[in-house]
Structures are given as structure tokens and as C-alpha cells.
Amino acid sequence: MALKPQPGIMDVSPYVGGESKVEGVDRICRLASNENPLGASDAARKAYQGVVDNLHRYPDGGSCLLRNGIAEAEGLVADQIVCGAGSDELLALLIRSYVGIGDEIVYNEHGFLMYPIGAKTAGAVPVKAAEQDLRIDVEAMLGAVTDKTKIMFLANPNNPTGSYITEKELRYLRENLNEDVLLVIDAAYCEYVDSPDYISGASMVEEFGNVVMTRTFSKIHGLASLRLGWAYCPPEVADVLNRVRGPFNVSLAAQAAGVAAIKDKAHIERSKELNARLLNWFRQQVAELGLETRTSVANFVLLDFKTTEKAAAALEFLKQRGILVRGMGAYGLSGFLRISIGTDEEMRAVVENLTVFVNG
């Protein structure tokens, strides 16, 4: 046809999320999308239900109550918080705001697929920096920067590897990065991390004029279906994002549930405790089967099958038994499967079926 899309868009392979159903199988263990197996908190559910009589009203365009709730819970400045329809929207808005045709975006080798996708939709060039042993290599990230680099995306902890870099490494990266490059720290899984040498990046936003931290309500808060995220930005960046985002980009229901979720510390702690216990248990169980897992500080783990063929066979074996996990071929890790941490029952089912697979 005569109508042509902008440069780069036809180079995009659409993002494909984790599977959620299997034909002919009624009982499904959904462990492909890093969701919270406890779901949303009771407080968030109640808040969601409480707005049903106002569905005909537009939401607050500035998400003021939500931003204030986040600021209070996290000890941040509300005016520097921008809310969006998932952190994905905020990542896309940052690209739209600061990247143009021919510019470059640097990201880590096994980073979130939306980073290169976002670059291509803007006609920019995604530049992949090699990792060391499935862990972000700070020197490689710095070495990938050129005079065309506009944004560096860094997921910490990283999905899908589950690894993280320390505060010392993160600060070294920022201090040696060009001042005209925006460092975006994607901290979607930060609530699960207990390591004393880790920081989410919020404090660096307040120290530097070119650091943004993004967060999500999809993981530990269990609100994935509502598509809710936020960014903590220098004032100038927040001003830019508020100019380019949609006027009502966060729904009324998402705002209400988000306010309740961020305040529910008990639910957050229960989610962390369940995840830590089952993550450790699962790694021990599969180790006894002779399977290697990568150390993870998030709510998922990479299981190493060594070859593409064996990983694919395990993926299909589990799928036919109603257990959905994530293949990693799109991330260049075709010998691995990523398994989200679910409930006790779900994780036992995974171990039982992996036992049959390995021994079969």
C-alpha cells in the first residue's frame, strides 16, 4: 500500500507475553509471567470495587492521590512522580521524548525486550552491551556509548536473569556516563531484594539531573491486569513526561487500587516471604534432579537445560501437563526456561513433573 509506517517500525518483532492457557487442559499453573501468586491484597480489591459507581467519570488526570500515596510510602517527592499505564508506557514516553531517528539506545544483552522494541519504533538504533555470566557488565555498558546515545536502559534486578548490580557498580556507571545520556533504572522487581548492597535508584534520581527510576504495580502488588506503573524523575524530566502522556492515562480503578496496594505493607511482606521461601526450596529440589538454576533476587528463576532441544522438550512436557513457564529463545537464552515462583501447590507440581521429565 502507499501508506508507509515510520522507519524502524516494520523491523519490530511484536512482544509476546507468557502463555495463559492450553487447549484441552482445564487446570493451569501460570508460571510464565512473574505474577504475584497471592494476587492483589484485600485492601486493593476493596478499593477497586469501591469505584464501581463512578465508572462514568473521568479519573484524576494527575493521579494526585496515587502520587501522594507512593511518595508517602517510599519517602519521595510527589511532584517528581509520574504515573502511567504500566511502566511500559513510561519507558515508551521517555523514548518518545528524548530519542529520534538515528539516535542510539544502550541496553544490557539479556535485558527486557521492550527496550530494543521501543528504540526501533522511534527509528533509533538499539545497542546491546554484552553481559558477563548473565550479569550486567558495567564497563561493557559504558563502552557501548557513542555520541549518538540518548538513553541507557538498565533493569536492576534484571529480567529474565534474576541477577543485579550493586549500589557501588550503579554509581560508578552513572559517574562515568556522559551527562547528556539519560540513565533509566528499571526497578520492577526491587521489592523482592533484601541484599544490603542493592539500591532501587531513587536516591540517585535526587542526586543527578539525568537519572530516572521506573517501578510497577504488576509484580509484588499483584495488579498486573490494571496496567499501573510509575517513574521517579528529576523535575525537568517529570515536566516533559507530563506534557507528552495522555490526559487520563491511568484509570480510576487503577488509581484506587494502587493507593490501597502501596499502603498495604502486610501484603507486601507476605508476598516477599512466600517468594523467598519457595525460591530457595525450588532451587534445592531441582538441584537434586541435577538441574542448575541461576541465582535470582526476584520472583522467578532461570533453569538451565544446557541445550535448546532439551529446554524446548521440557517446555512442551510441562505445557501438556498444564504448567506454563517461559521459553527464553527471544532473549538469546534458548537453553533456559524461566519459571515464576507460584504457590506451594504450583511449585510442588513443577518439581514432580520435572522429576518425571528428567527420569523419563
Short mmCIF file of C-alpha atoms in Angstrom, two decimals, residues 19-161:
data_model
loop_
_atom_site.label_atom_id
_atom_site.label_comp_id
_atom_site.label_asym_id
_atom_site.label_seq_id
_atom_site.Cartn_x
_atom_site.Cartn_y
_atom_site.Cartn_z
CA GLU A 19 1.15 -18.17 27.72
CA SER A 20 -2.00 -18.36 29.82
CA LYS A 21 -3.94 -21.37 28.52
CA VAL A 22 -3.53 -24.81 26.97
CA GLU A 23 -6.15 -26.31 24.69
CA GLY A 24 -7.81 -29.27 26.33
CA VAL A 25 -6.35 -28.58 29.77
CA ASP A 26 -8.65 -27.06 32.40
CA ARG A 27 -6.33 -26.73 35.39
CA ILE A 28 -3.43 -24.41 34.61
CA CYS A 29 -0.38 -23.38 36.63
CA ARG A 30 0.52 -19.95 35.21
CA LEU A 31 4.22 -19.51 35.90
CA ALA A 32 5.26 -17.69 32.73
CA SER A 33 4.67 -14.02 33.55
CA ASN A 34 6.20 -13.34 37.00
CA GLU A 35 2.82 -12.57 38.56
CA ASN A 36 2.22 -12.49 42.30
CA PRO A 37 0.62 -15.87 43.19
CA LEU A 38 -1.17 -14.26 46.15
CA GLY A 39 -2.92 -11.82 43.85
CA ALA A 40 -3.93 -8.33 44.90
CA SER A 41 -4.33 -7.50 48.58
CA ASP A 42 -7.78 -7.45 50.15
CA ALA A 43 -7.42 -3.69 50.57
CA ALA A 44 -6.69 -3.22 46.87
CA ARG A 45 -9.63 -5.43 45.89
CA LYS A 46 -11.97 -3.45 48.13
CA ALA A 47 -10.73 -0.15 46.72
CA TYR A 48 -11.20 -1.43 43.18
CA GLN A 49 -14.77 -2.49 43.92
CA GLY A 50 -15.44 0.82 45.65
CA VAL A 51 -15.25 2.86 42.43
CA VAL A 52 -17.87 0.88 40.52
CA ASP A 53 -20.46 3.66 40.87
CA ASN A 54 -18.10 6.18 39.26
CA LEU A 55 -17.17 4.33 36.09
CA HIS A 56 -18.86 7.05 34.05
CA ARG A 57 -16.48 9.68 35.46
CA TYR A 58 -13.06 10.58 34.11
CA PRO A 59 -10.22 9.79 36.51
CA ASP A 60 -7.97 12.42 38.05
CA GLY A 61 -5.63 13.26 35.18
CA GLY A 62 -2.74 13.95 37.52
CA SER A 63 -3.15 10.79 39.65
CA CYS A 64 -2.69 13.07 42.66
CA LEU A 65 -3.88 10.70 45.40
CA LEU A 66 -1.82 7.90 43.93
CA ARG A 67 1.32 10.01 43.60
CA ASN A 68 0.90 11.22 47.17
CA GLY A 69 0.42 7.65 48.37
CA ILE A 70 3.55 6.49 46.58
CA ALA A 71 5.52 9.47 47.89
CA GLU A 72 4.46 8.78 51.47
CA ALA A 73 5.18 5.04 51.25
CA GLU A 74 8.56 5.46 49.55
CA GLY A 75 9.75 8.71 51.11
CA LEU A 76 9.84 10.55 47.79
CA VAL A 77 8.69 13.88 46.35
CA ALA A 78 5.20 13.57 44.88
CA ASP A 79 5.75 16.23 42.20
CA GLN A 80 8.61 14.15 40.77
CA ILE A 81 6.43 11.06 40.32
CA VAL A 82 4.68 10.40 37.01
CA CYS A 83 2.16 7.57 36.79
CA GLY A 84 1.39 5.57 33.70
CA ALA A 85 -0.40 2.57 32.21
CA GLY A 86 2.29 0.19 33.38
CA SER A 87 5.96 1.06 33.45
CA ASP A 88 5.97 0.05 29.77
CA GLU A 89 4.11 3.25 28.89
CA LEU A 90 6.61 5.35 30.81
CA LEU A 91 9.57 3.70 29.09
CA ALA A 92 7.91 4.43 25.74
CA LEU A 93 7.24 8.05 26.73
CA LEU A 94 10.88 8.53 27.71
CA ILE A 95 11.95 7.25 24.31
CA ARG A 96 9.40 9.44 22.55
CA SER A 97 10.62 12.46 24.50
CA TYR A 98 14.38 12.09 24.17
CA VAL A 99 15.14 9.84 21.19
CA GLY A 100 14.85 10.46 17.46
CA ILE A 101 15.66 8.81 14.16
CA GLY A 102 19.29 7.68 14.01
CA ASP A 103 19.89 8.06 17.75
CA GLU A 104 21.01 5.11 19.87
CA ILE A 105 19.69 3.38 22.97
CA VAL A 106 22.04 1.20 25.01
CA TYR A 107 20.72 -1.76 26.98
CA ASN A 108 22.12 -4.93 28.54
CA GLU A 109 22.40 -8.09 26.46
CA HIS A 110 19.60 -10.01 28.16
CA GLY A 111 17.52 -7.01 29.14
CA PHE A 112 13.76 -6.51 28.82
CA LEU A 113 12.64 -6.88 25.20
CA MET A 114 10.71 -3.62 25.28
CA TYR A 115 13.99 -1.67 25.27
CA PRO A 116 15.02 -2.61 21.70
CA ILE A 117 11.40 -2.61 20.57
CA GLY A 118 10.96 0.93 21.87
CA ALA A 119 14.14 2.05 20.14
CA LYS A 120 13.04 0.69 16.77
CA THR A 121 9.60 2.28 16.99
CA ALA A 122 11.35 5.65 17.31
CA GLY A 123 13.59 4.96 14.32
CA ALA A 124 16.54 4.67 16.71
CA VAL A 125 19.23 2.00 16.91
CA PRO A 126 19.21 -0.43 19.86
CA VAL A 127 22.77 -1.16 21.01
CA LYS A 128 23.23 -4.33 23.03
CA ALA A 129 26.03 -4.42 25.64
CA ALA A 130 27.43 -7.87 26.42
CA GLU A 131 26.92 -9.36 29.87
CA GLN A 132 29.33 -11.42 31.93
CA ASP A 133 27.89 -14.72 33.13
CA LEU A 134 24.30 -13.42 32.73
CA ARG A 135 25.05 -10.33 34.76
CA ILE A 136 25.23 -6.70 33.64
CA ASP A 137 28.79 -5.68 32.79
CA VAL A 138 29.13 -2.01 33.72
CA GLU A 139 32.28 -1.49 31.62
CA ALA A 140 30.60 -3.03 28.59
CA MET A 141 27.61 -0.73 29.06
CA LEU A 142 29.89 2.30 29.18
CA GLY A 143 31.88 1.02 26.22
CA ALA A 144 28.71 0.83 24.11
CA VAL A 145 28.03 4.57 24.48
CA THR A 146 28.72 6.84 21.49
CA ASP A 147 27.94 10.44 20.69
CA LYS A 148 24.60 9.18 19.32
CA THR A 149 23.50 7.58 22.62
CA LYS A 150 20.48 9.27 24.20
CA ILE A 151 19.20 6.73 26.74
CA MET A 152 20.71 3.81 28.63
CA PHE A 153 18.21 1.28 29.96
CA LEU A 154 19.26 -0.90 32.85
CA ALA A 155 16.97 -3.42 34.55
CA ASN A 156 18.04 -3.95 38.14
CA PRO A 157 17.20 -6.65 39.15
CA ASN A 158 17.27 -7.92 35.61
CA ASN A 159 14.52 -9.88 33.91
CA PRO A 160 14.96 -12.68 32.85
CA THR A 161 18.30 -13.49 34.51
#
